[in-house]
């Protein structure tokens, strides 16, 4: 526990420890049993102050009784160090921040900001184990109380993830947070990765362009000191600029790529035209000088164009004969057919896959 009351004073454990004289006074108050649990519903409210060489300073109940604060400690104790680091950072930003605050019935918020003007804001820390029911209940409770809640996800930062292949807490942030941002912070509180999805589609011929250089989910590396509030939303310094630069670069790369695809298509069409003219001289033989690469591909397109006449067999420039299966409709080399040919059906047959139909 970070908070305690001493007469009229509100004590924060990590601040008490900063100064020897202050800590000595608090230790004496603790010895005299004067420290109290700040939870108004606490049934055994006497606290003690503890600070050793291994654990950071904290308050604890002298006797175990029923107390929401104790319950919070039990569930969220694992985030204690992270909470203190965040608190110290936001305090240094001069934000009106408190930690471990009971603003909802029977619930402690990890961090709480009581802005002079602006919606009171809580920060909750979630993990891969945080379930949908807890998240939705808290969303509703904060909203009813006229407050907003921002979620941080404690996990390993710097991971490459995608929206479709991650756990609920992360997907929730990517879909339902203010700017659809996901902020992942390491348990050591040092590194942060902020993610945001690019909402646009990049279609070429009805197919989504996929590129490792320009993933759907943009990610940005930062440090705890980069966290700050802008327009009531938590973000990291430099994120917005980096995200916009990423989008611009992606759109440019896409435009260049699309133009290339269209040029390639125009080239192939010109090849078909050459072949079509050849056809008048050499009939259905696909004649290309160099039957490989793009020209061979053009030749294959040509086969598809001439396969459905039944007067002349269709051969490619290598001398392979091609036939259409009348069952599955596919066009393949004759080696893949169990039977083909005949009067009025020169280029039709039954392929091996359709043998039993
Ligand atoms: Zn208590
Ligand atoms: Zn078939």
Short mmCIF file of C-alpha atoms and ligand atoms in Angstrom, two decimals:
data_model
loop_
_atom_site.label_atom_id
_atom_site.label_comp_id
_atom_site.label_asym_id
_atom_site.label_seq_id
_atom_site.Cartn_x
_atom_site.Cartn_y
_atom_site.Cartn_z
CA UNK A 1 0.00 0.00 0.00
CA UNK A 2 1.30 3.43 -0.91
CA UNK A 3 -1.22 5.59 0.97
CA UNK A 4 -1.81 6.20 4.67
CA UNK A 5 -3.37 8.88 6.89
CA UNK A 6 -1.57 10.42 9.84
CA UNK A 7 -3.80 12.83 11.73
CA UNK A 8 -4.68 15.33 8.96
CA UNK A 9 -1.77 14.34 6.70
CA UNK A 10 -1.95 12.16 3.62
CA UNK A 11 1.24 10.09 3.38
CA UNK A 12 2.63 8.38 0.27
CA UNK A 13 5.17 5.66 1.09
CA UNK A 14 7.61 6.35 -1.77
CA UNK A 15 7.66 10.05 -0.80
CA UNK A 16 8.09 9.42 2.92
CA UNK A 17 11.31 7.51 2.20
CA UNK A 18 12.89 10.36 0.26
CA UNK A 19 13.95 12.29 3.37
CA UNK A 20 15.52 10.70 6.49
CA UNK A 21 13.90 13.10 9.02
CA UNK A 22 10.43 12.67 7.49
CA UNK A 23 10.77 8.90 7.50
CA UNK A 24 11.94 8.93 11.14
CA UNK A 25 8.84 10.90 12.20
CA UNK A 26 6.58 8.51 10.28
CA UNK A 27 8.31 5.48 11.82
CA UNK A 28 7.63 6.93 15.29
CA UNK A 29 4.00 7.57 14.40
CA UNK A 30 3.82 4.01 13.12
CA UNK A 31 5.32 2.72 16.39
CA UNK A 32 2.69 4.64 18.38
CA UNK A 33 -0.08 3.16 16.17
CA UNK A 34 -1.14 6.53 14.77
CA UNK A 35 -1.15 5.64 11.07
CA UNK A 36 -4.57 4.87 9.61
CA UNK A 37 -5.86 3.11 6.50
CA UNK A 38 -7.38 5.70 4.13
CA UNK A 39 -10.23 3.33 3.30
CA UNK A 40 -13.31 4.65 5.09
CA UNK A 41 -14.88 1.20 5.22
CA UNK A 42 -11.78 -0.47 6.68
CA UNK A 43 -12.54 -2.69 9.70
CA UNK A 44 -9.00 -2.79 11.13
CA UNK A 45 -7.51 0.52 10.06
CA UNK A 46 -4.23 0.65 12.00
CA UNK A 47 -1.27 0.67 9.61
CA UNK A 48 2.48 0.23 9.99
CA UNK A 49 5.24 1.70 7.84
CA UNK A 50 7.80 -0.72 6.41
CA UNK A 51 11.03 -0.07 4.54
CA UNK A 52 13.99 -2.42 4.28
CA UNK A 53 16.79 -3.17 1.87
CA UNK A 54 14.97 -5.43 -0.53
CA UNK A 55 11.43 -4.09 -0.74
CA UNK A 56 10.56 -0.51 -1.56
CA UNK A 57 8.75 1.38 1.28
CA UNK A 58 5.09 0.53 1.85
CA UNK A 59 2.29 0.57 4.42
CA UNK A 60 0.59 -2.55 5.70
CA UNK A 61 -2.26 -3.31 8.08
CA UNK A 62 -1.23 -4.32 11.58
CA UNK A 63 -4.05 -6.85 11.75
CA UNK A 64 -5.76 -8.49 8.85
CA UNK A 65 -9.35 -7.36 8.68
CA UNK A 66 -11.82 -6.76 5.95
CA UNK A 67 -10.60 -3.94 3.68
CA UNK A 68 -10.97 -3.18 -0.04
CA UNK A 69 -7.45 -1.78 -0.07
CA UNK A 70 -6.06 -5.13 1.11
CA UNK A 71 -8.02 -6.87 -1.62
CA UNK A 72 -6.59 -4.49 -4.22
CA UNK A 73 -3.07 -5.14 -2.91
CA UNK A 74 -3.65 -8.86 -3.23
CA UNK A 75 -4.78 -8.60 -6.86
CA UNK A 76 -2.67 -5.72 -8.12
CA UNK A 77 0.41 -6.00 -5.90
CA UNK A 78 2.38 -7.32 -8.89
CA UNK A 79 2.11 -3.85 -10.47
CA UNK A 80 3.28 -2.02 -7.35
CA UNK A 81 6.72 -1.07 -8.73
CA UNK A 82 5.27 -0.06 -12.07
CA UNK A 83 2.59 2.02 -10.38
CA UNK A 84 5.18 3.92 -8.33
CA UNK A 85 7.29 4.65 -11.45
CA UNK A 86 4.25 5.95 -13.33
CA UNK A 87 3.19 8.00 -10.33
CA UNK A 88 6.63 9.55 -9.96
CA UNK A 89 6.77 10.36 -13.69
CA UNK A 90 3.32 12.02 -13.75
CA UNK A 91 4.10 13.87 -10.52
CA UNK A 92 7.23 15.27 -12.24
CA UNK A 93 4.96 16.41 -15.11
CA UNK A 94 3.00 18.46 -12.53
CA UNK A 95 -0.14 16.47 -13.20
CA UNK A 96 -2.73 16.26 -10.39
CA UNK A 97 -2.06 12.56 -9.91
CA UNK A 98 -2.87 10.22 -7.03
CA UNK A 99 -2.18 6.53 -6.82
CA UNK A 100 -4.28 3.68 -5.44
CA UNK A 101 -7.40 5.77 -5.10
CA UNK A 102 -10.90 4.56 -4.27
CA UNK A 103 -13.17 6.57 -6.54
CA UNK A 104 -15.58 3.75 -7.37
CA UNK A 105 -17.39 1.60 -4.78
CA UNK A 106 -15.11 -1.21 -3.55
CA UNK A 107 -12.61 -0.52 -6.32
CA UNK A 108 -9.16 1.03 -6.28
CA UNK A 109 -7.83 2.76 -9.40
CA UNK A 110 -4.11 2.33 -10.06
CA UNK A 111 -3.70 6.03 -10.85
CA UNK A 112 -6.18 8.86 -10.77
CA UNK A 113 -6.07 12.38 -12.21
CA UNK A 114 -8.36 15.09 -10.87
CA UNK A 115 -7.90 17.73 -13.58
CA UNK A 116 -8.78 21.38 -12.83
CA UNK A 117 -10.88 21.42 -15.96
CA UNK A 118 -11.34 18.20 -17.82
CA UNK A 119 -12.87 14.82 -17.19
CA UNK A 120 -11.48 13.03 -14.11
CA UNK A 121 -9.33 10.24 -15.46
CA UNK A 122 -8.28 6.87 -14.10
CA UNK A 123 -5.47 4.68 -15.38
CA UNK A 124 -5.99 0.95 -15.07
CA UNK A 125 -3.29 -1.60 -15.78
CA UNK A 126 -4.38 -4.73 -17.60
CA UNK A 127 -2.62 -7.92 -18.74
CA UNK A 128 -3.27 -10.95 -20.87
CA UNK A 129 -5.28 -12.37 -17.96
CA UNK A 130 -7.65 -9.40 -17.67
CA UNK A 131 -11.06 -10.68 -18.69
CA UNK A 132 -13.79 -9.06 -20.74
CA UNK A 133 -16.25 -8.95 -17.82
CA UNK A 134 -13.89 -6.95 -15.57
CA UNK A 135 -13.08 -4.51 -18.37
CA UNK A 136 -16.67 -3.90 -19.40
CA UNK A 137 -17.88 -3.52 -15.79
CA UNK A 138 -15.18 -0.93 -15.08
CA UNK A 139 -15.85 0.92 -18.34
CA UNK A 140 -19.48 1.23 -17.32
CA UNK A 141 -18.79 2.17 -13.70
CA UNK A 142 -16.35 4.96 -14.65
CA UNK A 143 -18.69 6.25 -17.33
CA UNK A 144 -21.63 6.34 -14.87
CA UNK A 145 -19.45 8.29 -12.43
CA UNK A 146 -18.65 10.84 -15.16
CA UNK A 147 -15.01 9.73 -15.39
CA UNK A 148 -12.90 8.30 -18.14
CA UNK A 149 -10.59 5.32 -17.88
CA UNK A 150 -7.41 4.72 -19.85
CA UNK A 151 -5.91 1.24 -20.02
CA UNK A 152 -2.22 0.43 -20.04
CA UNK A 153 -1.20 -3.12 -20.83
CA UNK A 154 1.66 -4.59 -18.81
CA UNK A 155 3.56 -6.96 -21.08
CA UNK A 156 6.81 -7.22 -22.96
CA UNK A 157 7.15 -4.13 -25.18
CA UNK A 158 8.61 -4.22 -28.69
CA UNK A 159 6.67 -7.28 -29.83
CA UNK A 160 5.38 -7.53 -33.38
CA UNK A 161 1.68 -8.22 -33.06
CA UNK A 162 -1.45 -7.98 -35.16
CA UNK A 163 -4.92 -7.01 -34.09
CA UNK A 164 -6.44 -10.37 -35.10
CA UNK A 165 -3.88 -12.48 -33.25
CA UNK A 166 -3.67 -11.15 -29.73
CA UNK A 167 -5.51 -11.37 -26.41
CA UNK A 168 -8.58 -9.43 -25.34
CA UNK A 169 -6.96 -6.58 -23.39
CA UNK A 170 -4.83 -5.56 -26.38
CA UNK A 171 -7.67 -5.95 -28.89
CA UNK A 172 -9.91 -3.90 -26.63
CA UNK A 173 -7.43 -0.99 -26.68
CA UNK A 174 -6.97 -1.21 -30.46
CA UNK A 175 -10.73 -1.10 -30.99
CA UNK A 176 -12.26 0.86 -28.15
CA UNK A 177 -9.73 3.27 -26.66
CA UNK A 178 -9.99 6.99 -27.43
CA UNK A 179 -7.74 7.07 -30.48
CA UNK A 180 -7.68 3.29 -30.81
CA UNK A 181 -4.18 3.24 -29.38
CA UNK A 182 -2.60 0.39 -27.48
CA UNK A 183 0.12 1.31 -25.00
CA UNK A 184 2.19 -1.62 -23.76
CA UNK A 185 4.56 -1.05 -20.85
CA UNK A 186 7.16 -3.48 -19.49
CA UNK A 187 6.93 -4.57 -15.85
CA UNK A 188 10.20 -2.77 -15.23
CA UNK A 189 8.47 0.42 -16.42
CA UNK A 190 11.32 1.41 -18.71
CA UNK A 191 10.22 0.65 -22.23
CA UNK A 192 6.94 1.38 -23.90
CA UNK A 193 5.50 0.41 -27.27
CA UNK A 194 2.54 2.33 -28.60
CA UNK A 195 0.48 0.77 -31.41
CA UNK A 196 -2.22 2.07 -33.73
CA UNK A 197 -3.86 0.42 -36.73
CA UNK A 198 -3.98 2.00 -40.15
CA UNK A 199 -7.72 2.04 -40.92
CA UNK A 200 -7.27 2.26 -44.71
CA UNK A 201 -7.35 -0.54 -47.27
CA UNK A 202 -4.79 -0.76 -50.04
CA UNK A 203 -6.39 -2.66 -52.91
CA UNK A 204 -4.82 -3.61 -56.22
CA UNK A 205 -7.18 -5.54 -58.51
CA UNK A 206 -9.42 -6.18 -55.52
CA UNK A 207 -6.58 -7.67 -53.48
CA UNK A 208 -5.17 -6.16 -50.31
CA UNK A 209 -1.52 -5.21 -50.64
CA UNK A 210 0.58 -6.91 -47.95
CA UNK A 211 4.02 -5.55 -47.12
CA UNK A 212 6.37 -6.23 -44.24
CA UNK A 213 7.67 -2.68 -44.52
CA UNK A 214 4.20 -1.22 -44.06
CA UNK A 215 2.28 -3.40 -41.61
CA UNK A 216 -1.37 -2.81 -40.80
CA UNK A 217 -0.43 -2.16 -37.18
CA UNK A 218 2.02 0.69 -36.69
CA UNK A 219 4.28 0.46 -33.63
CA UNK A 220 6.41 3.07 -31.92
CA UNK A 221 9.09 2.61 -29.26
CA UNK A 222 9.28 5.04 -26.35
CA UNK A 223 10.24 5.38 -22.70
CA UNK A 224 8.17 5.99 -19.58
CA UNK A 225 9.34 9.64 -19.58
CA UNK A 226 7.69 10.11 -23.00
CA UNK A 227 4.20 9.50 -21.60
CA UNK A 228 2.01 12.59 -21.49
CA UNK A 229 -1.58 13.72 -21.83
CA UNK A 230 -2.82 15.50 -24.93
CA UNK A 231 -6.47 16.50 -25.32
CA UNK A 232 -7.37 14.21 -22.42
CA UNK A 233 -5.70 11.21 -24.05
CA UNK A 234 -2.56 9.45 -22.93
CA UNK A 235 0.11 9.19 -25.62
CA UNK A 236 3.90 9.22 -26.04
CA UNK A 237 6.00 12.13 -27.25
CA UNK A 238 6.62 11.92 -31.00
CA UNK A 239 4.06 9.17 -31.63
CA UNK A 240 1.55 11.23 -33.63
CA UNK A 241 4.25 12.66 -35.95
CA UNK A 242 5.80 9.21 -36.49
CA UNK A 243 2.40 7.67 -37.21
CA UNK A 244 1.52 10.34 -39.77
CA UNK A 245 4.93 10.05 -41.46
CA UNK A 246 4.42 6.27 -41.64
CA UNK A 247 1.02 6.73 -43.30
CA UNK A 248 2.39 9.19 -45.85
CA UNK A 249 5.27 6.92 -46.78
CA UNK A 250 2.96 3.94 -47.03
CA UNK A 251 0.53 5.75 -49.31
CA UNK A 252 3.35 6.86 -51.58
CA UNK A 253 4.83 3.35 -51.76
CA UNK A 254 1.39 2.02 -52.56
CA UNK A 255 0.84 4.51 -55.39
CA UNK A 256 4.19 3.55 -56.94
CA UNK A 257 3.41 -0.16 -56.60
CA UNK A 258 -0.04 0.22 -58.12
CA UNK A 259 1.37 2.09 -61.11
CA UNK A 260 3.92 -0.71 -61.65
CA UNK A 261 1.19 -3.37 -61.56
CA UNK A 262 -0.84 -1.44 -64.10
CA UNK A 263 2.18 -1.04 -66.37
CA UNK A 264 2.86 -4.79 -66.18
CA UNK A 265 -0.74 -5.49 -67.10
CA UNK A 266 -0.55 -3.16 -70.10
CA UNK A 267 2.63 -4.91 -71.21
CA UNK A 268 0.95 -8.32 -71.07
CA UNK A 269 -2.01 -7.04 -73.07
CA UNK A 270 0.35 -5.78 -75.76
CA UNK A 271 1.93 -9.26 -75.80
CA UNK A 272 -1.49 -10.85 -76.33
CA UNK A 273 -2.02 -8.57 -79.28
CA UNK A 274 1.28 -9.69 -80.84
CA UNK A 275 0.29 -13.31 -80.32
CA UNK A 276 -3.17 -12.76 -81.71
CA UNK A 277 -1.63 -11.47 -84.92
CA UNK A 278 0.75 -14.44 -85.03
CA UNK A 279 -2.24 -16.76 -84.71
CA UNK A 280 -3.50 -15.79 -88.16
CA UNK A 281 -0.28 -17.16 -89.61
CA UNK A 282 0.43 -20.17 -87.40
CA UNK A 283 -3.09 -21.07 -86.38
CA UNK A 284 -3.45 -22.35 -82.80
CA UNK A 285 0.24 -22.94 -82.19
CA UNK A 286 1.43 -20.60 -79.50
CA UNK A 287 4.55 -19.16 -80.91
CA UNK A 288 6.86 -17.11 -78.82
CA UNK A 289 10.52 -16.66 -79.53
CA UNK A 290 11.53 -17.07 -75.93
CA UNK A 291 9.04 -19.34 -74.19
CA UNK A 292 9.89 -18.32 -70.65
CA UNK A 293 9.30 -15.55 -68.16
CA UNK A 294 6.80 -12.93 -69.07
CA UNK A 295 6.50 -14.05 -72.64
CA UNK A 296 5.73 -17.58 -71.56
CA UNK A 297 3.14 -16.20 -69.15
CA UNK A 298 1.67 -14.27 -72.05
CA UNK A 299 1.71 -17.56 -74.00
CA UNK A 300 -0.25 -19.22 -71.20
CA UNK A 301 -2.82 -16.47 -71.30
CA UNK A 302 -2.99 -17.11 -75.01
CA UNK A 303 -3.71 -20.82 -74.44
CA UNK A 304 -6.66 -19.82 -72.31
CA UNK A 305 -7.89 -17.65 -75.17
CA UNK A 306 -7.80 -20.39 -77.80
CA UNK A 307 -8.55 -23.56 -75.83
CA UNK A 308 -12.32 -23.42 -76.34
CA UNK A 309 -12.35 -23.93 -80.13
CA UNK A 310 -12.59 -27.61 -81.11
CA UNK A 311 -10.98 -27.70 -84.56
CA UNK A 312 -7.25 -27.44 -83.83
CA UNK A 313 -5.27 -28.92 -80.92
CA UNK A 314 -3.59 -26.30 -78.73
CA UNK A 315 0.15 -26.56 -78.30
CA UNK A 316 2.54 -24.22 -76.56
CA UNK A 317 5.91 -23.16 -77.89
CA UNK A 318 7.57 -26.15 -76.18
CA UNK A 319 5.29 -28.52 -77.96
CA UNK A 320 3.14 -29.40 -74.92
CA UNK A 321 -0.46 -30.07 -75.70
CA UNK A 322 -3.11 -28.43 -73.51
CA UNK A 323 -6.69 -29.62 -72.82
CA UNK A 324 -9.66 -28.34 -70.84
CA UNK A 325 -11.37 -30.71 -68.37
CA UNK A 326 -15.10 -30.71 -69.06
CA UNK A 327 -15.82 -31.63 -65.43
CA UNK A 328 -13.79 -29.18 -63.34
CA UNK A 329 -13.15 -26.69 -66.14
CA UNK A 330 -9.41 -26.50 -65.53
CA UNK A 331 -6.90 -26.20 -68.37
CA UNK A 332 -3.84 -28.47 -67.94
CA UNK A 333 -1.24 -30.40 -69.92
CA UNK A 334 -2.45 -33.67 -71.49
CA UNK A 335 -0.28 -35.71 -69.11
CA UNK A 336 -2.83 -34.91 -66.40
CA UNK A 337 -5.77 -36.36 -68.37
CA UNK A 338 -7.17 -39.87 -68.39
CA UNK A 339 -8.93 -39.24 -71.72
CA UNK A 340 -9.33 -36.41 -74.21
CA UNK A 341 -10.00 -35.53 -77.80
CA UNK A 342 -12.44 -36.85 -80.39
CA UNK A 343 -14.56 -35.43 -83.12
CA UNK A 344 -15.85 -31.96 -82.29
CA UNK A 345 -14.11 -32.08 -78.91
CA UNK A 346 -10.45 -31.83 -79.79
CA UNK A 347 -9.50 -29.77 -76.72
CA UNK A 348 -11.84 -31.35 -74.18
CA UNK A 349 -11.20 -34.25 -71.81
CA UNK A 350 -11.46 -35.71 -68.33
CA UNK A 351 -8.64 -34.96 -65.92
CA UNK A 352 -7.21 -37.35 -63.36
CA UNK A 353 -8.81 -35.46 -60.48
CA UNK A 354 -12.22 -35.95 -62.09
CA UNK A 355 -11.61 -39.63 -63.00
CA UNK A 356 -14.37 -40.95 -60.75
CA UNK A 357 -17.02 -38.37 -61.46
ZN1 LIG B 1 -7.74 -0.88 5.38
ZN1 LIG B 2 -11.24 -32.18 -64.02
#
